[in-house]
PDB file of N, CA and C in Angstrom:
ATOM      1  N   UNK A   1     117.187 -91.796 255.832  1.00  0.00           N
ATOM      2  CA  UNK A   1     118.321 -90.915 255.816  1.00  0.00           C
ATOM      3  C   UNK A   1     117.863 -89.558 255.261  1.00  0.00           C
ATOM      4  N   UNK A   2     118.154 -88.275 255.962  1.00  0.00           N
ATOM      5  CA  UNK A   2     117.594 -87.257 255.263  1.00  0.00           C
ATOM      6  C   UNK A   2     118.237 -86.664 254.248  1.00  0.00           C
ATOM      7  N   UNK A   3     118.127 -86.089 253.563  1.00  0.00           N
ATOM      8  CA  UNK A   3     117.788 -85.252 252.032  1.00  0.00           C
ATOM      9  C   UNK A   3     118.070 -83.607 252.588  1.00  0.00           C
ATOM     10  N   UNK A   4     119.953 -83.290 252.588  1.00  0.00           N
ATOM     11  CA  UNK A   4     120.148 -81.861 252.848  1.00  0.00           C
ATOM     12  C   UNK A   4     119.912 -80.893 251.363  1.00  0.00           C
ATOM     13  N   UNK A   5     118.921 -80.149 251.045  1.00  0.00           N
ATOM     14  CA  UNK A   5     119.377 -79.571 249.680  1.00  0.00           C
ATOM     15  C   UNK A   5     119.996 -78.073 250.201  1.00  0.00           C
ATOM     16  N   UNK A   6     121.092 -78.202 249.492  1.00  0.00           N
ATOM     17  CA  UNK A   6     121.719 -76.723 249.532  1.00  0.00           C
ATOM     18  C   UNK A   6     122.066 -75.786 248.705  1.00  0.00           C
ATOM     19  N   UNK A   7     121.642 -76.257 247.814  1.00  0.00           N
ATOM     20  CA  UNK A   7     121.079 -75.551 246.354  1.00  0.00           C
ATOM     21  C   UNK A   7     120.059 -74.408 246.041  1.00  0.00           C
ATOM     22  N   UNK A   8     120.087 -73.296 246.875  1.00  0.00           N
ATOM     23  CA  UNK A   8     119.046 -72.838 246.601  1.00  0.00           C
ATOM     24  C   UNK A   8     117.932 -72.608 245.479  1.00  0.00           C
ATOM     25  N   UNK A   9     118.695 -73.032 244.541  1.00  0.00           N
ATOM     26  CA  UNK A   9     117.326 -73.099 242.926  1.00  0.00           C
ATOM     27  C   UNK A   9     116.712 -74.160 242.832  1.00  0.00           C
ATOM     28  N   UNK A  10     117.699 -75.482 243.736  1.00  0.00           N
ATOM     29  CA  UNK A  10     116.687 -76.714 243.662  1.00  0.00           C
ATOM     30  C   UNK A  10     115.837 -76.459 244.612  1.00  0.00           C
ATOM     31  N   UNK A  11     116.170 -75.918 245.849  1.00  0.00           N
ATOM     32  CA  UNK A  11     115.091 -75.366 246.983  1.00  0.00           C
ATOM     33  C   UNK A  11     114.042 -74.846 246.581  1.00  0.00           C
ATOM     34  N   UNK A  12     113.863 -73.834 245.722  1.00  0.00           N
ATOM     35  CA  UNK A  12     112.957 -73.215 244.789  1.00  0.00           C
ATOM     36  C   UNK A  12     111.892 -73.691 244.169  1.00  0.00           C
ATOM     37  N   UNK A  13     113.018 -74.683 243.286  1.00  0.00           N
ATOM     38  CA  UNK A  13     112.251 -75.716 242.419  1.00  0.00           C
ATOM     39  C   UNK A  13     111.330 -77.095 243.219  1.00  0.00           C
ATOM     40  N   UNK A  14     111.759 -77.245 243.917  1.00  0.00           N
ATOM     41  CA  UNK A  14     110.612 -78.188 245.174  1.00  0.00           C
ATOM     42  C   UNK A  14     109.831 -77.565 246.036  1.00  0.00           C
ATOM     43  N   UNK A  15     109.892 -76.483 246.022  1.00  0.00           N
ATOM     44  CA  UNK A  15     109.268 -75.330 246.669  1.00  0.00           C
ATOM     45  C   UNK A  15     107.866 -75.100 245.833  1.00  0.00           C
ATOM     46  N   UNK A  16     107.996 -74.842 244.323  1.00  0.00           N
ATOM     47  CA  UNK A  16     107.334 -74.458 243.284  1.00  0.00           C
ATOM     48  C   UNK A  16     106.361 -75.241 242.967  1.00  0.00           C
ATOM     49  N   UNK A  17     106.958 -76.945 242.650  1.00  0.00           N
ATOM     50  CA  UNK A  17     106.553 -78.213 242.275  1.00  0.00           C
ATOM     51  C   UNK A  17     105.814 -78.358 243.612  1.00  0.00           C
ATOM     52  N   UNK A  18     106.177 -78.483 244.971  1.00  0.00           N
ATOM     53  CA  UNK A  18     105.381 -78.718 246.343  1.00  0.00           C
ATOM     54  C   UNK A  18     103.946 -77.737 246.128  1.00  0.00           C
ATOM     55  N   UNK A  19     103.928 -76.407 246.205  1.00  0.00           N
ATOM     56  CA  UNK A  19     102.824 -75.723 245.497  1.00  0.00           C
ATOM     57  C   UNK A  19     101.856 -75.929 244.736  1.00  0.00           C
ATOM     58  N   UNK A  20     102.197 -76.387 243.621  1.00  0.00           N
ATOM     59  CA  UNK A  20     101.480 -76.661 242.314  1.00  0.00           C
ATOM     60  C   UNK A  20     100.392 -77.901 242.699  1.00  0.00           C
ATOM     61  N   UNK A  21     101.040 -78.494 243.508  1.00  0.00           N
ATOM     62  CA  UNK A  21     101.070 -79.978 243.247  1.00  0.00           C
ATOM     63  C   UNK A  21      99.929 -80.313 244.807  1.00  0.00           C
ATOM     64  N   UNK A  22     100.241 -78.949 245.796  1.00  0.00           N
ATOM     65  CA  UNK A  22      99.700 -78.889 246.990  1.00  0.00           C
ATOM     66  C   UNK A  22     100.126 -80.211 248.165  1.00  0.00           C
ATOM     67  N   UNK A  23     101.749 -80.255 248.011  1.00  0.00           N
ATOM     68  CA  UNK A  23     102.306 -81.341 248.680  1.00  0.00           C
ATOM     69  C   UNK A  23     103.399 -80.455 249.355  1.00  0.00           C
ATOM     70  N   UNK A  24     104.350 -81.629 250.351  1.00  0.00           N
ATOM     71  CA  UNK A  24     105.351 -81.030 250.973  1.00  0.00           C
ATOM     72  C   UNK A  24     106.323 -81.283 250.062  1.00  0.00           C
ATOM     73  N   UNK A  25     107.138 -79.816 250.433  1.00  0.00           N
ATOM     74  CA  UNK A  25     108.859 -80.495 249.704  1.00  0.00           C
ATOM     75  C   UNK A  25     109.432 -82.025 249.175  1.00  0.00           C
ATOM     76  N   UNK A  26     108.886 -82.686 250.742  1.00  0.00           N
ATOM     77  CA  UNK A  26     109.620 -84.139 250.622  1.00  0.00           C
ATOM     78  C   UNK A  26     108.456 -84.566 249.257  1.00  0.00           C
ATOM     79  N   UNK A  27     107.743 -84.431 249.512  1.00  0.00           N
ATOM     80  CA  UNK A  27     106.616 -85.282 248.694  1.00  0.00           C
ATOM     81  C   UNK A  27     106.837 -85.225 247.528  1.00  0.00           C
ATOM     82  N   UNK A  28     107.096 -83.154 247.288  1.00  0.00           N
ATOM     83  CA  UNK A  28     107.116 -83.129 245.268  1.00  0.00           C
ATOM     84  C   UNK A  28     108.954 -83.600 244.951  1.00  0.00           C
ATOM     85  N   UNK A  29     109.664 -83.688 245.682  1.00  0.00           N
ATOM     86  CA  UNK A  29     110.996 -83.930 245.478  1.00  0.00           C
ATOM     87  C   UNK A  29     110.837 -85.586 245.196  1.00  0.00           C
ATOM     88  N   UNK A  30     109.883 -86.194 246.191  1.00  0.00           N
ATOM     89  CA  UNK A  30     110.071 -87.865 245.934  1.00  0.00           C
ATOM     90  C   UNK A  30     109.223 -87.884 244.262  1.00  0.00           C
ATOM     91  N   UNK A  31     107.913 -87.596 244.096  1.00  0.00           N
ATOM     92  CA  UNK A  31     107.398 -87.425 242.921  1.00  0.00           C
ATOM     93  C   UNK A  31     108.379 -86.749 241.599  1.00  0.00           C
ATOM     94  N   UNK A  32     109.105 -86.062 241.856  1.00  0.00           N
ATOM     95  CA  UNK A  32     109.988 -85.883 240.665  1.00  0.00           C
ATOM     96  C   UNK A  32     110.768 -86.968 240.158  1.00  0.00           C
ATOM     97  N   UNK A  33     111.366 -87.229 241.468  1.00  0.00           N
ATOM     98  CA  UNK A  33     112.500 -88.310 241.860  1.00  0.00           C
ATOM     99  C   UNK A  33     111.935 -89.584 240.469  1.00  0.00           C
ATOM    100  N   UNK A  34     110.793 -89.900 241.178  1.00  0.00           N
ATOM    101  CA  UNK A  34     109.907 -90.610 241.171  1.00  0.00           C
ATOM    102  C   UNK A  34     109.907 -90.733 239.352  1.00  0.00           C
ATOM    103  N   UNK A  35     109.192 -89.636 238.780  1.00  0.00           N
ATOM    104  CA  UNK A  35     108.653 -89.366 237.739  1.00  0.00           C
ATOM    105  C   UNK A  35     109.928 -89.124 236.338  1.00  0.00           C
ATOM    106  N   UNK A  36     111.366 -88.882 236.883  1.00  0.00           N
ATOM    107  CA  UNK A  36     112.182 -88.555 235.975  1.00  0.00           C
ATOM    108  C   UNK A  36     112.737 -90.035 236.031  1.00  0.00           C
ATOM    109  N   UNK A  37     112.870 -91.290 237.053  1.00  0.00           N
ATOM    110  CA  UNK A  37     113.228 -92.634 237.070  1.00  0.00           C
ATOM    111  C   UNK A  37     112.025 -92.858 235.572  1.00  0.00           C
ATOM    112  N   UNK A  38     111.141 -93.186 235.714  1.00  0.00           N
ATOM    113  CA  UNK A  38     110.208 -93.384 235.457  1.00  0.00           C
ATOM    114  C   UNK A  38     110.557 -93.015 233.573  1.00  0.00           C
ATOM    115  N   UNK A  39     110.376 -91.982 233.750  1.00  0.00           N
ATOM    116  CA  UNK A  39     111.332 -91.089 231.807  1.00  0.00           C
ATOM    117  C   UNK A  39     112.101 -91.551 231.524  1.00  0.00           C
ATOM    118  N   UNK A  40     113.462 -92.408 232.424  1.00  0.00           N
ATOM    119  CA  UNK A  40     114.248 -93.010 231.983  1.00  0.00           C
ATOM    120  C   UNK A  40     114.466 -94.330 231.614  1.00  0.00           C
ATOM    121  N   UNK A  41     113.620 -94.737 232.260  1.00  0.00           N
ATOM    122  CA  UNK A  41     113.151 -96.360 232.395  1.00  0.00           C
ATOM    123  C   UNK A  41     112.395 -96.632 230.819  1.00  0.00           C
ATOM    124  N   UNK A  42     111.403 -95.406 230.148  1.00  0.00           N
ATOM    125  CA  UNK A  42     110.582 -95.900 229.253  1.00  0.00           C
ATOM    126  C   UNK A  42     111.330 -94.997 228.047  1.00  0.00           C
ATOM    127  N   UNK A  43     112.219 -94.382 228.525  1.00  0.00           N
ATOM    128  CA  UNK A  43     112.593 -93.671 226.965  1.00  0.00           C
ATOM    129  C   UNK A  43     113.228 -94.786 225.983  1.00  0.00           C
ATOM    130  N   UNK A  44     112.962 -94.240 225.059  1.00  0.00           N
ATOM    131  CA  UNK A  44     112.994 -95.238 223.497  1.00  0.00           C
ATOM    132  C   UNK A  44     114.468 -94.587 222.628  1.00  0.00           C
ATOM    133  N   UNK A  45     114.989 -95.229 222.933  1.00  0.00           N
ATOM    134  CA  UNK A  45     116.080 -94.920 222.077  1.00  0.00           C
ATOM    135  C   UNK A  45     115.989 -94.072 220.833  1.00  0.00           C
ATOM    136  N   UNK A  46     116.666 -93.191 220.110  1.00  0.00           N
ATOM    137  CA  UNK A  46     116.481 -92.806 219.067  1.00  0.00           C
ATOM    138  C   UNK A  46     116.654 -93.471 218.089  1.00  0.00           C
ATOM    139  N   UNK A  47     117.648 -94.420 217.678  1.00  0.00           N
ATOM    140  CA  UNK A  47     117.430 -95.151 216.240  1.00  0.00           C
ATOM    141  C   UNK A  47     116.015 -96.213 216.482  1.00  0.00           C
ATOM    142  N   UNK A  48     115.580 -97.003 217.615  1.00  0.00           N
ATOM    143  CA  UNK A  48     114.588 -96.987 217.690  1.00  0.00           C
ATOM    144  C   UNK A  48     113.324 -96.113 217.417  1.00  0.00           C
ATOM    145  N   UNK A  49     113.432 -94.752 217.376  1.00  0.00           N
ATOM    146  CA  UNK A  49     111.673 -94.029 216.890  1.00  0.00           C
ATOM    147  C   UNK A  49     112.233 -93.990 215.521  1.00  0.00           C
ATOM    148  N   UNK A  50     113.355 -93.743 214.956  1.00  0.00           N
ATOM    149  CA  UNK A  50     113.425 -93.309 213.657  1.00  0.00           C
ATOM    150  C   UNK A  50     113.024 -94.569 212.630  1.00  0.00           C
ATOM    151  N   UNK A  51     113.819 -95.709 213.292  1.00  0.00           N
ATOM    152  CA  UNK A  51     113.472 -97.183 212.728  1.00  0.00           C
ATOM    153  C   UNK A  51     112.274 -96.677 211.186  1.00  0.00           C
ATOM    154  N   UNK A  52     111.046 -96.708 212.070  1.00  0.00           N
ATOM    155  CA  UNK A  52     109.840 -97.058 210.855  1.00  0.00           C
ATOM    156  C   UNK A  52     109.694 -95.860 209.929  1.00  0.00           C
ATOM    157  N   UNK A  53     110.754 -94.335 210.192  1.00  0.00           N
ATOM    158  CA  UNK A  53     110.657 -93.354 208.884  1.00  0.00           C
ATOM    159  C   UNK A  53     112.079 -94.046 208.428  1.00  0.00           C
ATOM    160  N   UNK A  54     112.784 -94.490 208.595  1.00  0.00           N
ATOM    161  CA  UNK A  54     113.752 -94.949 207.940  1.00  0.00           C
ATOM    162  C   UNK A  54     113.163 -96.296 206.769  1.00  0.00           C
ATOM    163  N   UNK A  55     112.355 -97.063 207.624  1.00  0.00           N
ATOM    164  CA  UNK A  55     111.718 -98.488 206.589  1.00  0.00           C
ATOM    165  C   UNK A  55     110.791 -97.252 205.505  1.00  0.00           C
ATOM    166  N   UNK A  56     110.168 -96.616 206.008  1.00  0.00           N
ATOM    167  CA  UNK A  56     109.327 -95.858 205.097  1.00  0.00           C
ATOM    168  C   UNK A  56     110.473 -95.230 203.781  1.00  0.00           C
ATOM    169  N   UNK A  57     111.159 -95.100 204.042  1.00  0.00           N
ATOM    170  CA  UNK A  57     111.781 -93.918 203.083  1.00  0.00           C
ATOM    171  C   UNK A  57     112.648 -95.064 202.161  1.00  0.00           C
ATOM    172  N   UNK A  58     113.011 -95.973 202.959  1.00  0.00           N
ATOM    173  CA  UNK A  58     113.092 -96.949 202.119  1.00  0.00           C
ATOM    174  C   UNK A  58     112.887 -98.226 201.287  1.00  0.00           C
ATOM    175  N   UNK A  59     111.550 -98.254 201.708  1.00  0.00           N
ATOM    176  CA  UNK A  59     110.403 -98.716 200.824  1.00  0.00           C
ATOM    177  C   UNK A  59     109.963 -98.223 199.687  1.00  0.00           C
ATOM    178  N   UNK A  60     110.276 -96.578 199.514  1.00  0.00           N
ATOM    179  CA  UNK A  60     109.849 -95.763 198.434  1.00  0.00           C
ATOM    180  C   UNK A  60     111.094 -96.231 197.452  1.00  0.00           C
ATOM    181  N   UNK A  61     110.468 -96.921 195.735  1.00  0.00           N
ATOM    182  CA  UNK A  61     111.734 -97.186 194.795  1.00  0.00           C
ATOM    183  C   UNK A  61     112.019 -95.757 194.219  1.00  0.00           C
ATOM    184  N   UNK A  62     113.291 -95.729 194.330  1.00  0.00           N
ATOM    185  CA  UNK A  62     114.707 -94.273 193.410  1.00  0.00           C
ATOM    186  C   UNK A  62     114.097 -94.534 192.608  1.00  0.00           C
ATOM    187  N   UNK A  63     114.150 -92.802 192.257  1.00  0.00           N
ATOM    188  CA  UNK A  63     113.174 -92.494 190.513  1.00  0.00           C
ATOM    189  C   UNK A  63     114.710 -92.021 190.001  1.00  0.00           C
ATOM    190  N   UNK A  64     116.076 -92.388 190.187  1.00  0.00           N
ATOM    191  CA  UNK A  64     116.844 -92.127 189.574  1.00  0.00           C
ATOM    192  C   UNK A  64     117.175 -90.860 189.518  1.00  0.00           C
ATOM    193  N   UNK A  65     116.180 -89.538 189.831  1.00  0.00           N
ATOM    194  CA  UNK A  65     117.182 -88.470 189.893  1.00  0.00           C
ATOM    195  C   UNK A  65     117.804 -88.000 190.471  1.00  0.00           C
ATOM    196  N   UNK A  66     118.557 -86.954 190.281  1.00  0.00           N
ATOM    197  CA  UNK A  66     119.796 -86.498 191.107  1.00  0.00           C
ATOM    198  C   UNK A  66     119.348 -85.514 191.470  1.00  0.00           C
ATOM    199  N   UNK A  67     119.010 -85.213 193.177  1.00  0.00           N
ATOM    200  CA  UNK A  67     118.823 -84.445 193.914  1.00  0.00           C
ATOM    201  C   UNK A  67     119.845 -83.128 193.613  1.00  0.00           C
ATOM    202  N   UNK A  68     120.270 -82.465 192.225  1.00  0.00           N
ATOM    203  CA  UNK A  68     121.841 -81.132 192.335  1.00  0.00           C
ATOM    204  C   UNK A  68     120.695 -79.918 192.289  1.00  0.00           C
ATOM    205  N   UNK A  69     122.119 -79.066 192.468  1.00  0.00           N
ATOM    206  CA  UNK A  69     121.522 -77.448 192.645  1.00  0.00           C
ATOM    207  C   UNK A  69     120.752 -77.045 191.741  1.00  0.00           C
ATOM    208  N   UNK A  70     120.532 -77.720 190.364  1.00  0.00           N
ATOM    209  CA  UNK A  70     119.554 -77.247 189.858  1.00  0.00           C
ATOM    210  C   UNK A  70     118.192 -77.633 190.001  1.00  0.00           C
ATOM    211  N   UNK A  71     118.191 -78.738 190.742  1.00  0.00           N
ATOM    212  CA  UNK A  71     116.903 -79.649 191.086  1.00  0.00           C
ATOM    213  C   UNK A  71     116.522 -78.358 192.151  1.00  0.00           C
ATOM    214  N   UNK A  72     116.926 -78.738 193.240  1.00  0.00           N
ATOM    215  CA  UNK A  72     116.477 -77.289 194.256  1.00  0.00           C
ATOM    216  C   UNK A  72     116.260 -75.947 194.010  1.00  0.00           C
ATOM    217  N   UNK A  73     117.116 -75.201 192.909  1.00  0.00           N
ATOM    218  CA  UNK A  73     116.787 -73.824 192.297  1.00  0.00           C
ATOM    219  C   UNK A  73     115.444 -74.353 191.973  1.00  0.00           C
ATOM    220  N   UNK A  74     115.008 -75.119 191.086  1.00  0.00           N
ATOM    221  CA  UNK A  74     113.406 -75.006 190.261  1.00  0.00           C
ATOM    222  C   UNK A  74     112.564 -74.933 191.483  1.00  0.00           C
ATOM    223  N   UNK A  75     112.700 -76.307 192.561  1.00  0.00           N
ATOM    224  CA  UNK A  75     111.402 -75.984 193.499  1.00  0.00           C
ATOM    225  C   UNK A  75     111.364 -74.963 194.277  1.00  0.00           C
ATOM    226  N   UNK A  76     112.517 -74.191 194.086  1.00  0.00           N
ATOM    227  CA  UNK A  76     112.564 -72.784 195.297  1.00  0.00           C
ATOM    228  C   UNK A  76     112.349 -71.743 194.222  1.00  0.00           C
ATOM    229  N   UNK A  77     111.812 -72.150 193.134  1.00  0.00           N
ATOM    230  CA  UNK A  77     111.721 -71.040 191.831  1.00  0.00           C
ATOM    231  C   UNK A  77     112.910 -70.009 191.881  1.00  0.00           C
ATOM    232  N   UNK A  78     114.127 -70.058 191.782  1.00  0.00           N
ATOM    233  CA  UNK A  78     115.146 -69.607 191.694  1.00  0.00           C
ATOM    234  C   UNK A  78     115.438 -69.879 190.317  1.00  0.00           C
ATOM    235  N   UNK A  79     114.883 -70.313 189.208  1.00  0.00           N
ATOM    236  CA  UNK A  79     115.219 -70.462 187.779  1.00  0.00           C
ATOM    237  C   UNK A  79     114.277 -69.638 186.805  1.00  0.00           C
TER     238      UNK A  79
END
């Protein structure tokens, strides 16, 4: 079934990618096609990547202090 684009910026953009790539339209349009399935299929959720800085940060034991405005004035030498 054919593939009308009438978009001229997507025209462009398979135009650009066909170039680069030294393929036809159809070709870099299926390879995108192709390649953004592909990004979606393996992307990793975000609470998944954060997961192991989250175990990290909470593995570290509270030294009990209180993160207040005067804690931050000293390390920004504002005192």
């Amino acid at each position: 079934m054919p593939l009308n684009i009438r978009n001229e910026r997507v025209n462009q953009l398979a135009e650009t990618l066909a170039a680069r790539t030294h393929t036809s339209k159809t070709e870099a349009v299926r390879l995108a096609l192709e390649n953004e399935l592909r990004r979606l299929d393996e992307r990793i959720p975000l609470r998944e990547r954060l997961r192991p800085l989250q175990d990290r940060v909470l593995a570290r034991p509270a030294t009990g202090l209180e993160a207040d405005k005067q804690f931050y004035d000293e390390i920004n030498g504002d005192i």
